[in-house]
């Protein structure tokens, strides 16, 4: 309860409350009511709670009468009642400057930002009334179970300015670089946001233009977020039909769209996996990638590529989760001292996990022992007998993955595989277009700006 109290007071400090400015006749008996805004804008100081002036007219009104009117909801269409479902007003009395508001609340309304915003609105409404110096919230749940009292005053608000609870939330959102080659992080610090509201915030941010120059929004044009929920560390994100209908037609664009969502969501607490839906139906594929298994975070596609640290862009060629053709995946590769680029590329390939719609058959054998380059020919030394236990189709997959990865990532054109000086293939291998899911192409330019 102390933490909830602190959160309420933090909200009062963070959120400005600007009164409506519509011209109205001079009120006879004005009161100021505070409500939640319909459209929340976290970049605006009055974007969460605003006030409106109501005229009681002539006559005498008790505190219970005033708060009964408050519970009836706002008159402005830009405001919405913050009262959680199941919350009832039992009465309100003013004594010696302390306003006591008695509530009955459903147990489900006892936590979360919605209840905190409601109490913030209630307290600010009470403190705005004449003669009120403090507000006591006395609440019970069904069955007359009393919830501990909470008392607020102007002095209490100043006291809680010491920062007992976080007043801001910092989130990491992954957009693309301007050339659509890799993901780049944009960090945003916003007013404190509960964990359960963070997934929705970051996806809506991905649907808009980045705040950082040089970054590009990747999500398909016209896409909107329909629903998002988290259970057992899996986030199910449901988009409008445009997410699939306007999907990229190139492999890199497809991967970056899915991974920008996945890497962004997996930065949040309690999310380790992401499933993709359109209008409530689970997607089984996107353009070429299999989506039947949840996606997981992939840091290898996050830039920038730092050449001063001997980092390079490598193209890993891996078969799909449900097919035998190769897909190209651009990753960041680190070349270490006394290791050739070719060896670094194959090391990255061998270490690659089976994830995000792609399998890694090379993980079934030991890592290559060495790679030597002779003009445009690369010679890969494999451990003795490492291919012997594989089925012919699996052996072919392994050799094709390594061949295509070396050719796509380096300047070689052919690859020969040897073990103890004996060639494992009749002739050097050269990639063929029919090895791949789609021809290599440039990223599609018609993406991004889904909710401009």
Tab-separated table of C-alpha atoms in Angstrom:
chain	number	residue	atom	x	y	z
A	1	UNK	CA	0.000	0.000	0.000
A	2	UNK	CA	2.898	2.347	0.709
A	3	UNK	CA	4.195	1.731	-2.822
A	4	UNK	CA	0.779	2.463	-4.329
A	5	UNK	CA	0.575	5.632	-2.261
A	6	UNK	CA	3.947	6.761	-3.530
A	7	UNK	CA	2.904	5.997	-7.109
A	8	UNK	CA	-0.215	8.098	-6.770
A	9	UNK	CA	1.798	11.022	-5.447
A	10	UNK	CA	4.389	10.591	-8.186
A	11	UNK	CA	1.583	10.766	-10.731
A	12	UNK	CA	0.332	13.966	-9.159
A	13	UNK	CA	3.767	15.503	-9.546
A	14	UNK	CA	4.447	14.243	-13.061
A	15	UNK	CA	1.118	14.994	-14.670
A	16	UNK	CA	0.008	18.604	-15.049
A	17	UNK	CA	-3.679	19.314	-14.945
A	18	UNK	CA	-4.738	22.130	-17.254
A	19	UNK	CA	-8.399	23.196	-16.976
A	20	UNK	CA	-10.621	23.209	-20.072
A	21	UNK	CA	-10.552	26.606	-21.760
A	22	UNK	CA	-13.970	26.629	-23.440
A	23	UNK	CA	-15.861	29.867	-22.875
A	24	UNK	CA	-18.767	29.357	-20.467
A	25	UNK	CA	-21.176	31.603	-18.551
A	26	UNK	CA	-19.963	32.767	-15.165
A	27	UNK	CA	-20.623	29.823	-12.785
A	28	UNK	CA	-22.806	30.343	-9.718
A	29	UNK	CA	-21.169	27.675	-7.559
A	30	UNK	CA	-18.143	26.241	-9.444
A	31	UNK	CA	-16.295	23.055	-8.517
A	32	UNK	CA	-13.261	21.535	-10.191
A	33	UNK	CA	-13.353	17.856	-11.091
A	34	UNK	CA	-10.291	15.929	-12.298
A	35	UNK	CA	-10.595	13.091	-14.803
A	36	UNK	CA	-8.381	10.982	-17.042
A	37	UNK	CA	-7.831	12.082	-20.638
A	38	UNK	CA	-9.298	9.987	-23.469
A	39	UNK	CA	-6.095	10.177	-25.514
A	40	UNK	CA	-3.021	9.743	-23.333
A	41	UNK	CA	0.059	11.616	-24.582
A	42	UNK	CA	3.049	10.913	-22.385
A	43	UNK	CA	5.141	13.675	-23.950
A	44	UNK	CA	2.648	16.299	-22.763
A	45	UNK	CA	2.628	17.455	-19.143
A	46	UNK	CA	-1.187	17.477	-19.091
A	47	UNK	CA	-1.581	14.343	-21.142
A	48	UNK	CA	-2.915	11.993	-18.438
A	49	UNK	CA	-5.153	13.983	-16.044
A	50	UNK	CA	-7.056	17.187	-16.787
A	51	UNK	CA	-9.743	19.150	-14.962
A	52	UNK	CA	-13.119	20.544	-15.900
A	53	UNK	CA	-15.229	23.113	-14.069
A	54	UNK	CA	-18.797	22.139	-13.143
A	55	UNK	CA	-21.441	24.520	-11.875
A	56	UNK	CA	-23.523	23.297	-8.934
A	57	UNK	CA	-25.861	26.227	-9.382
A	58	UNK	CA	-27.856	27.529	-6.415
A	59	UNK	CA	-28.697	25.609	-3.277
A	60	UNK	CA	-26.769	23.690	-0.659
A	61	UNK	CA	-24.807	20.553	-1.420
A	62	UNK	CA	-23.170	18.043	0.888
A	63	UNK	CA	-19.798	16.466	0.149
A	64	UNK	CA	-21.618	13.233	-0.699
A	65	UNK	CA	-23.768	15.166	-3.207
A	66	UNK	CA	-20.661	16.670	-4.819
A	67	UNK	CA	-18.857	13.355	-5.153
A	68	UNK	CA	-22.009	11.631	-6.395
A	69	UNK	CA	-21.972	14.205	-9.201
A	70	UNK	CA	-18.256	13.477	-9.737
A	71	UNK	CA	-18.924	9.739	-9.969
A	72	UNK	CA	-21.437	10.489	-12.721
A	73	UNK	CA	-18.515	11.145	-15.066
A	74	UNK	CA	-17.185	14.130	-17.031
A	75	UNK	CA	-19.161	16.328	-19.389
A	76	UNK	CA	-16.195	16.957	-21.725
A	77	UNK	CA	-15.732	14.443	-24.567
A	78	UNK	CA	-11.949	14.737	-24.173
A	79	UNK	CA	-12.144	13.263	-20.663
A	80	UNK	CA	-13.147	9.857	-19.320
A	81	UNK	CA	-14.062	8.675	-15.845
A	82	UNK	CA	-11.073	6.973	-14.140
A	83	UNK	CA	-13.300	5.039	-11.709
A	84	UNK	CA	-12.373	1.320	-11.851
A	85	UNK	CA	-15.123	-1.205	-12.413
A	86	UNK	CA	-16.769	-2.302	-9.192
A	87	UNK	CA	-15.956	0.893	-7.263
A	88	UNK	CA	-18.865	2.551	-5.458
A	89	UNK	CA	-19.144	5.771	-3.458
A	90	UNK	CA	-20.487	5.141	0.032
A	91	UNK	CA	-20.267	8.734	1.221
A	92	UNK	CA	-18.053	11.780	1.869
A	93	UNK	CA	-17.770	14.029	4.946
A	94	UNK	CA	-15.640	17.077	5.841
A	95	UNK	CA	-14.462	17.519	9.421
A	96	UNK	CA	-11.798	19.945	10.710
A	97	UNK	CA	-10.340	20.371	7.211
A	98	UNK	CA	-10.060	16.625	6.542
A	99	UNK	CA	-12.282	15.214	3.810
A	100	UNK	CA	-13.067	11.532	4.271
A	101	UNK	CA	-14.217	9.686	1.144
A	102	UNK	CA	-15.662	6.237	1.771
A	103	UNK	CA	-15.506	3.688	-1.065
A	104	UNK	CA	-16.369	0.104	-1.721
A	105	UNK	CA	-13.991	-1.507	-4.229
A	106	UNK	CA	-13.749	-4.818	-6.010
A	107	UNK	CA	-10.574	-6.733	-5.122
A	108	UNK	CA	-9.471	-6.620	-8.781
A	109	UNK	CA	-9.224	-2.834	-8.535
A	110	UNK	CA	-6.689	-2.829	-5.706
A	111	UNK	CA	-3.552	-2.619	-7.864
A	112	UNK	CA	-2.332	-1.233	-11.164
A	113	UNK	CA	-2.006	2.182	-12.702
A	114	UNK	CA	-5.767	2.511	-13.361
A	115	UNK	CA	-6.555	2.566	-9.637
A	116	UNK	CA	-3.610	4.878	-8.979
A	117	UNK	CA	-4.858	7.371	-11.575
A	118	UNK	CA	-8.373	7.152	-10.104
A	119	UNK	CA	-7.109	7.932	-6.601
A	120	UNK	CA	-4.960	10.772	-7.957
A	121	UNK	CA	-8.041	12.296	-9.630
A	122	UNK	CA	-10.124	11.794	-6.489
A	123	UNK	CA	-7.506	13.401	-4.223
A	124	UNK	CA	-6.976	16.384	-6.522
A	125	UNK	CA	-10.743	16.885	-6.774
A	126	UNK	CA	-11.031	16.831	-2.980
A	127	UNK	CA	-8.103	19.214	-2.403
A	128	UNK	CA	-9.664	21.678	-4.857
A	129	UNK	CA	-12.803	22.032	-2.684
A	130	UNK	CA	-13.098	24.947	-0.275
A	131	UNK	CA	-11.999	24.176	3.274
A	132	UNK	CA	-10.278	20.887	2.425
A	133	UNK	CA	-6.665	20.580	3.634
A	134	UNK	CA	-6.284	16.804	3.432
A	135	UNK	CA	-8.117	13.854	1.920
A	136	UNK	CA	-8.584	10.504	3.630
A	137	UNK	CA	-9.519	7.529	1.455
A	138	UNK	CA	-11.358	4.909	3.480
A	139	UNK	CA	-12.089	1.850	1.401
A	140	UNK	CA	-13.520	-1.624	1.917
A	141	UNK	CA	-13.899	-4.633	-0.314
A	142	UNK	CA	-17.038	-6.816	-0.510
A	143	UNK	CA	-17.571	-8.563	2.786
A	144	UNK	CA	-16.634	-5.381	4.693
A	145	UNK	CA	-12.917	-6.164	4.561
A	146	UNK	CA	-11.314	-2.808	5.400
A	147	UNK	CA	-8.402	-1.616	3.284
A	148	UNK	CA	-5.927	0.566	5.271
A	149	UNK	CA	-6.695	4.290	5.194
A	150	UNK	CA	-4.657	6.606	2.993
A	151	UNK	CA	-4.358	10.315	3.821
A	152	UNK	CA	-3.095	12.967	1.383
A	153	UNK	CA	-2.414	16.692	1.664
A	154	UNK	CA	-0.378	19.332	-0.137
A	155	UNK	CA	2.422	18.794	2.388
A	156	UNK	CA	2.391	15.043	1.730
A	157	UNK	CA	2.779	15.660	-1.995
A	158	UNK	CA	5.874	17.761	-1.402
A	159	UNK	CA	7.240	15.171	1.013
A	160	UNK	CA	7.022	12.397	-1.576
A	161	UNK	CA	9.048	14.478	-4.037
A	162	UNK	CA	12.125	12.792	-2.502
A	163	UNK	CA	11.862	10.047	-5.120
A	164	UNK	CA	10.977	6.958	-3.080
A	165	UNK	CA	9.606	5.314	-6.238
A	166	UNK	CA	10.684	5.676	-9.877
A	167	UNK	CA	9.169	8.684	-11.579
A	168	UNK	CA	10.256	7.767	-15.065
A	169	UNK	CA	10.553	4.663	-17.222
A	170	UNK	CA	13.322	4.138	-19.777
A	171	UNK	CA	12.424	1.910	-22.734
A	172	UNK	CA	14.515	0.634	-25.651
A	173	UNK	CA	12.889	0.561	-29.082
A	174	UNK	CA	14.593	-0.973	-32.127
A	175	UNK	CA	14.168	0.753	-35.475
A	176	UNK	CA	16.201	0.265	-38.658
A	177	UNK	CA	19.163	2.259	-39.902
A	178	UNK	CA	18.448	4.429	-42.959
A	179	UNK	CA	19.763	1.745	-45.335
A	180	UNK	CA	17.613	-0.968	-43.725
A	181	UNK	CA	20.655	-3.144	-43.011
A	182	UNK	CA	20.385	-3.673	-39.248
A	183	UNK	CA	18.521	-2.544	-36.139
A	184	UNK	CA	19.475	0.480	-34.053
A	185	UNK	CA	18.273	1.262	-30.529
A	186	UNK	CA	16.359	4.388	-29.581
A	187	UNK	CA	16.068	4.922	-25.837
A	188	UNK	CA	13.079	6.847	-24.510
A	189	UNK	CA	12.567	8.128	-20.991
A	190	UNK	CA	8.880	8.732	-20.279
A	191	UNK	CA	6.737	9.325	-17.178
A	192	UNK	CA	6.545	6.206	-15.029
A	193	UNK	CA	4.667	3.407	-16.773
A	194	UNK	CA	3.502	0.180	-15.158
A	195	UNK	CA	5.058	-3.028	-16.513
A	196	UNK	CA	1.747	-4.246	-17.931
A	197	UNK	CA	1.359	-1.075	-20.029
A	198	UNK	CA	4.863	-1.086	-21.499
A	199	UNK	CA	4.299	-3.653	-24.328
A	200	UNK	CA	1.478	-1.591	-25.811
A	201	UNK	CA	3.548	1.600	-25.567
A	202	UNK	CA	6.608	0.224	-27.385
A	203	UNK	CA	4.584	-1.352	-30.217
A	204	UNK	CA	2.700	1.904	-30.799
A	205	UNK	CA	6.080	3.650	-30.847
A	206	UNK	CA	7.299	1.225	-33.530
A	207	UNK	CA	4.247	2.114	-35.605
A	208	UNK	CA	5.234	5.790	-35.649
A	209	UNK	CA	8.175	7.826	-36.894
A	210	UNK	CA	11.315	7.468	-34.717
A	211	UNK	CA	12.355	10.451	-32.641
A	212	UNK	CA	16.016	10.002	-33.629
A	213	UNK	CA	17.263	11.296	-36.978
A	214	UNK	CA	18.594	8.596	-39.292
A	215	UNK	CA	16.301	5.847	-37.996
A	216	UNK	CA	13.469	4.304	-40.002
A	217	UNK	CA	10.185	2.734	-38.927
A	218	UNK	CA	9.881	-0.747	-40.436
A	219	UNK	CA	6.337	-1.890	-39.782
A	220	UNK	CA	4.172	-2.133	-42.917
A	221	UNK	CA	2.119	0.899	-43.917
A	222	UNK	CA	-1.389	1.035	-42.474
A	223	UNK	CA	-0.662	-1.405	-39.642
A	224	UNK	CA	-2.347	-0.792	-36.303
A	225	UNK	CA	-2.200	-2.643	-33.003
A	226	UNK	CA	-5.380	-4.532	-32.119
A	227	UNK	CA	-4.352	-6.304	-28.925
A	228	UNK	CA	-1.314	-7.354	-26.920
A	229	UNK	CA	-0.976	-9.550	-23.850
A	230	UNK	CA	1.736	-11.389	-21.925
A	231	UNK	CA	1.440	-14.787	-20.276
A	232	UNK	CA	4.163	-17.206	-19.149
A	233	UNK	CA	6.902	-14.974	-20.647
A	234	UNK	CA	5.236	-15.116	-24.098
A	235	UNK	CA	3.891	-11.910	-25.656
A	236	UNK	CA	1.053	-12.322	-28.138
A	237	UNK	CA	0.846	-9.274	-30.385
A	238	UNK	CA	-2.203	-8.906	-32.632
A	239	UNK	CA	-2.072	-6.566	-35.641
A	240	UNK	CA	-4.535	-5.311	-38.229
A	241	UNK	CA	-4.613	-7.046	-41.677
A	242	UNK	CA	-2.149	-4.523	-43.142
A	243	UNK	CA	0.673	-6.120	-41.142
A	244	UNK	CA	0.455	-9.165	-43.412
A	245	UNK	CA	-0.985	-7.654	-46.586
A	246	UNK	CA	1.740	-4.987	-46.834
A	247	UNK	CA	4.630	-7.161	-45.626
A	248	UNK	CA	8.079	-6.718	-47.219
A	249	UNK	CA	8.877	-8.806	-50.296
A	250	UNK	CA	12.608	-9.181	-49.579
A	251	UNK	CA	14.219	-11.413	-46.954
A	252	UNK	CA	16.080	-8.722	-45.088
A	253	UNK	CA	13.017	-6.500	-44.829
A	254	UNK	CA	10.957	-9.429	-43.582
A	255	UNK	CA	13.523	-10.336	-40.929
A	256	UNK	CA	14.009	-6.763	-39.734
A	257	UNK	CA	10.261	-6.180	-39.322
A	258	UNK	CA	9.835	-9.309	-37.195
A	259	UNK	CA	13.053	-8.804	-35.234
A	260	UNK	CA	12.429	-5.119	-34.532
A	261	UNK	CA	9.205	-6.182	-32.809
A	262	UNK	CA	10.794	-9.173	-31.091
A	263	UNK	CA	13.958	-7.458	-29.854
A	264	UNK	CA	11.941	-4.460	-28.622
A	265	UNK	CA	9.438	-6.572	-26.682
A	266	UNK	CA	12.108	-8.891	-25.270
A	267	UNK	CA	13.790	-5.869	-23.673
A	268	UNK	CA	10.778	-5.651	-21.343
A	269	UNK	CA	10.404	-7.500	-18.042
A	270	UNK	CA	8.681	-10.895	-18.194
A	271	UNK	CA	8.901	-11.221	-22.015
A	272	UNK	CA	11.200	-13.811	-23.601
A	273	UNK	CA	9.131	-14.953	-26.592
A	274	UNK	CA	6.861	-13.311	-29.164
A	275	UNK	CA	3.980	-14.716	-31.204
A	276	UNK	CA	2.438	-12.852	-34.151
A	277	UNK	CA	-1.295	-12.593	-34.857
A	278	UNK	CA	-3.527	-10.825	-37.374
A	279	UNK	CA	-7.118	-10.178	-36.296
A	280	UNK	CA	-6.794	-12.827	-33.602
A	281	UNK	CA	-5.433	-15.561	-35.915
A	282	UNK	CA	-1.911	-16.893	-35.295
A	283	UNK	CA	0.396	-16.353	-38.294
A	284	UNK	CA	2.130	-19.505	-39.542
A	285	UNK	CA	4.406	-17.661	-41.951
A	286	UNK	CA	5.211	-14.127	-43.060
A	287	UNK	CA	6.948	-13.755	-46.420
A	288	UNK	CA	9.325	-16.727	-46.369
A	289	UNK	CA	9.866	-17.330	-42.643
A	290	UNK	CA	8.058	-19.935	-40.589
A	291	UNK	CA	6.275	-18.355	-37.598
A	292	UNK	CA	4.841	-21.500	-36.012
A	293	UNK	CA	7.407	-21.274	-33.200
A	294	UNK	CA	7.706	-18.112	-31.055
A	295	UNK	CA	10.470	-15.657	-31.948
A	296	UNK	CA	13.213	-14.826	-29.440
A	297	UNK	CA	15.639	-11.906	-29.096
A	298	UNK	CA	18.550	-11.797	-31.537
A	299	UNK	CA	21.317	-9.345	-30.648
A	300	UNK	CA	23.391	-10.234	-33.731
A	301	UNK	CA	21.148	-8.116	-35.982
A	302	UNK	CA	21.581	-5.017	-33.799
A	303	UNK	CA	24.070	-2.400	-35.051
A	304	UNK	CA	25.936	-0.329	-35.574
A	305	UNK	CA	28.717	-2.397	-37.100
A	306	UNK	CA	31.882	-1.023	-35.521
A	307	UNK	CA	34.743	-1.442	-37.936
A	308	UNK	CA	37.191	-0.037	-35.380
A	309	UNK	CA	36.463	-3.147	-33.279
A	310	UNK	CA	36.959	-5.475	-36.265
A	311	UNK	CA	33.236	-6.029	-36.742
A	312	UNK	CA	31.862	-6.995	-40.138
A	313	UNK	CA	28.540	-7.820	-41.701
A	314	UNK	CA	28.218	-11.526	-42.334
A	315	UNK	CA	25.476	-13.310	-44.247
A	316	UNK	CA	24.536	-16.593	-42.614
A	317	UNK	CA	22.744	-18.999	-44.954
A	318	UNK	CA	20.396	-21.314	-43.070
A	319	UNK	CA	17.454	-23.540	-44.044
A	320	UNK	CA	13.976	-22.652	-42.888
A	321	UNK	CA	12.207	-24.274	-39.972
A	322	UNK	CA	9.908	-26.143	-42.356
A	323	UNK	CA	11.821	-26.178	-45.649
A	324	UNK	CA	15.184	-27.229	-47.057
A	325	UNK	CA	16.035	-24.074	-49.000
A	326	UNK	CA	18.451	-21.472	-47.652
A	327	UNK	CA	17.561	-18.083	-46.214
A	328	UNK	CA	20.056	-15.228	-45.898
A	329	UNK	CA	20.390	-13.587	-42.481
A	330	UNK	CA	22.635	-10.530	-42.085
A	331	UNK	CA	24.437	-10.536	-38.730
A	332	UNK	CA	27.217	-8.641	-36.973
A	333	UNK	CA	30.419	-10.707	-36.843
A	334	UNK	CA	33.451	-9.974	-34.669
A	335	UNK	CA	36.849	-10.928	-36.132
A	336	UNK	CA	39.349	-11.707	-33.409
A	337	UNK	CA	43.122	-11.451	-33.487
A	338	UNK	CA	44.884	-14.135	-35.569
A	339	UNK	CA	41.561	-15.344	-36.970
A	340	UNK	CA	40.750	-14.826	-40.650
A	341	UNK	CA	37.429	-13.332	-41.717
A	342	UNK	CA	36.453	-16.654	-43.290
A	343	UNK	CA	37.114	-18.495	-40.028
A	344	UNK	CA	35.184	-15.853	-38.060
A	345	UNK	CA	32.212	-16.213	-40.406
A	346	UNK	CA	32.103	-20.003	-40.092
A	347	UNK	CA	32.516	-19.746	-36.302
A	348	UNK	CA	29.476	-17.439	-36.177
A	349	UNK	CA	27.541	-19.850	-38.392
A	350	UNK	CA	28.383	-22.867	-36.237
A	351	UNK	CA	27.430	-21.027	-33.014
A	352	UNK	CA	24.098	-19.859	-34.385
A	353	UNK	CA	21.056	-21.147	-32.505
A	354	UNK	CA	18.083	-22.675	-34.239
A	355	UNK	CA	15.598	-19.831	-33.777
A	356	UNK	CA	13.209	-17.394	-35.441
A	357	UNK	CA	12.157	-19.640	-38.293
A	358	UNK	CA	15.667	-20.803	-39.232
A	359	UNK	CA	17.460	-24.116	-38.462
A	360	UNK	CA	21.203	-24.634	-38.103
A	361	UNK	CA	22.253	-28.077	-39.412
A	362	UNK	CA	25.966	-27.240	-38.997
A	363	UNK	CA	25.540	-27.512	-35.207
A	364	UNK	CA	25.339	-31.303	-35.709
A	365	UNK	CA	29.079	-31.514	-36.498
A	366	UNK	CA	32.185	-30.101	-34.784
A	367	UNK	CA	33.236	-26.597	-35.761
A	368	UNK	CA	35.587	-26.396	-38.802
A	369	UNK	CA	39.242	-26.781	-37.850
A	370	UNK	CA	40.630	-24.203	-40.287
A	371	UNK	CA	39.902	-22.210	-43.435
A	372	UNK	CA	42.480	-21.259	-46.047
A	373	UNK	CA	41.902	-19.100	-49.119
A	374	UNK	CA	43.597	-19.605	-52.471
A	375	UNK	CA	42.497	-16.876	-54.844
A	376	UNK	CA	38.715	-17.334	-55.138
A	377	UNK	CA	38.763	-20.817	-53.627
A	378	UNK	CA	38.256	-21.450	-49.900
A	379	UNK	CA	39.425	-24.751	-48.434
A	380	UNK	CA	37.616	-25.792	-45.238
A	381	UNK	CA	39.268	-28.404	-43.009
A	382	UNK	CA	36.751	-30.568	-41.146
A	383	UNK	CA	37.314	-33.071	-38.357
A	384	UNK	CA	37.838	-36.648	-39.487
A	385	UNK	CA	34.607	-38.596	-39.861
A	386	UNK	CA	32.369	-35.702	-38.770
A	387	UNK	CA	30.021	-36.233	-41.720
A	388	UNK	CA	29.901	-40.018	-41.554
A	389	UNK	CA	26.887	-40.322	-39.280
A	390	UNK	CA	24.694	-37.936	-41.275
A	391	UNK	CA	21.953	-38.880	-43.701
A	392	UNK	CA	22.786	-37.841	-47.303
A	393	UNK	CA	20.228	-35.009	-47.220
A	394	UNK	CA	21.590	-33.727	-43.894
A	395	UNK	CA	25.180	-33.905	-45.181
A	396	UNK	CA	24.169	-31.862	-48.224
A	397	UNK	CA	22.484	-29.271	-46.002
A	398	UNK	CA	25.585	-28.866	-43.842
A	399	UNK	CA	27.921	-28.382	-46.812
A	400	UNK	CA	25.536	-26.023	-48.592
A	401	UNK	CA	25.138	-23.842	-45.475
A	402	UNK	CA	28.898	-23.401	-45.113
A	403	UNK	CA	29.480	-22.913	-48.860
A	404	UNK	CA	26.741	-20.318	-49.298
A	405	UNK	CA	27.738	-18.477	-46.115
A	406	UNK	CA	31.367	-18.136	-47.223
A	407	UNK	CA	30.456	-17.035	-50.751
A	408	UNK	CA	27.822	-14.518	-49.571
A	409	UNK	CA	30.056	-13.085	-46.809
A	410	UNK	CA	33.539	-13.049	-48.371
A	411	UNK	CA	35.168	-12.714	-51.774
A	412	UNK	CA	35.438	-16.448	-52.526
A	413	UNK	CA	33.465	-18.113	-55.306
A	414	UNK	CA	34.057	-21.799	-54.589
A	415	UNK	CA	34.527	-23.957	-51.488
A	416	UNK	CA	36.309	-27.295	-51.132
A	417	UNK	CA	35.924	-29.432	-48.020
A	418	UNK	CA	38.780	-31.613	-46.825
A	419	UNK	CA	39.611	-33.883	-43.901
A	420	UNK	CA	43.235	-34.780	-43.259
A	421	UNK	CA	44.122	-33.633	-46.787
A	422	UNK	CA	41.451	-35.749	-48.499
A	423	UNK	CA	38.700	-33.961	-50.445
A	424	UNK	CA	35.177	-34.747	-49.202
A	425	UNK	CA	33.506	-33.761	-52.470
A	426	UNK	CA	34.327	-34.601	-56.067
A	427	UNK	CA	34.623	-30.958	-57.096
A	428	UNK	CA	34.574	-27.601	-55.238
A	429	UNK	CA	31.054	-26.429	-54.401
A	430	UNK	CA	29.502	-23.289	-55.883
A	431	UNK	CA	26.114	-21.940	-54.718
A	432	UNK	CA	23.215	-22.315	-57.140
A	433	UNK	CA	20.131	-20.035	-57.202
A	434	UNK	CA	17.897	-23.039	-56.527
A	435	UNK	CA	19.542	-23.441	-53.124
A	436	UNK	CA	17.814	-20.280	-51.884
A	437	UNK	CA	14.278	-19.400	-50.856
A	438	UNK	CA	14.284	-16.160	-52.873
A	439	UNK	CA	16.825	-14.319	-55.038
A	440	UNK	CA	18.972	-11.813	-53.201
A	441	UNK	CA	17.493	-8.329	-53.476
A	442	UNK	CA	17.441	-4.845	-52.034
A	443	UNK	CA	15.087	-3.975	-49.155
A	444	UNK	CA	11.622	-2.839	-50.125
A	445	UNK	CA	11.243	0.945	-49.835
A	446	UNK	CA	7.452	0.906	-49.249
A	447	UNK	CA	7.468	0.351	-45.485
A	448	UNK	CA	7.064	2.244	-42.251
A	449	UNK	CA	4.985	5.108	-40.941
A	450	UNK	CA	2.062	2.839	-40.139
A	451	UNK	CA	0.200	5.262	-37.855
A	452	UNK	CA	1.381	8.625	-39.082
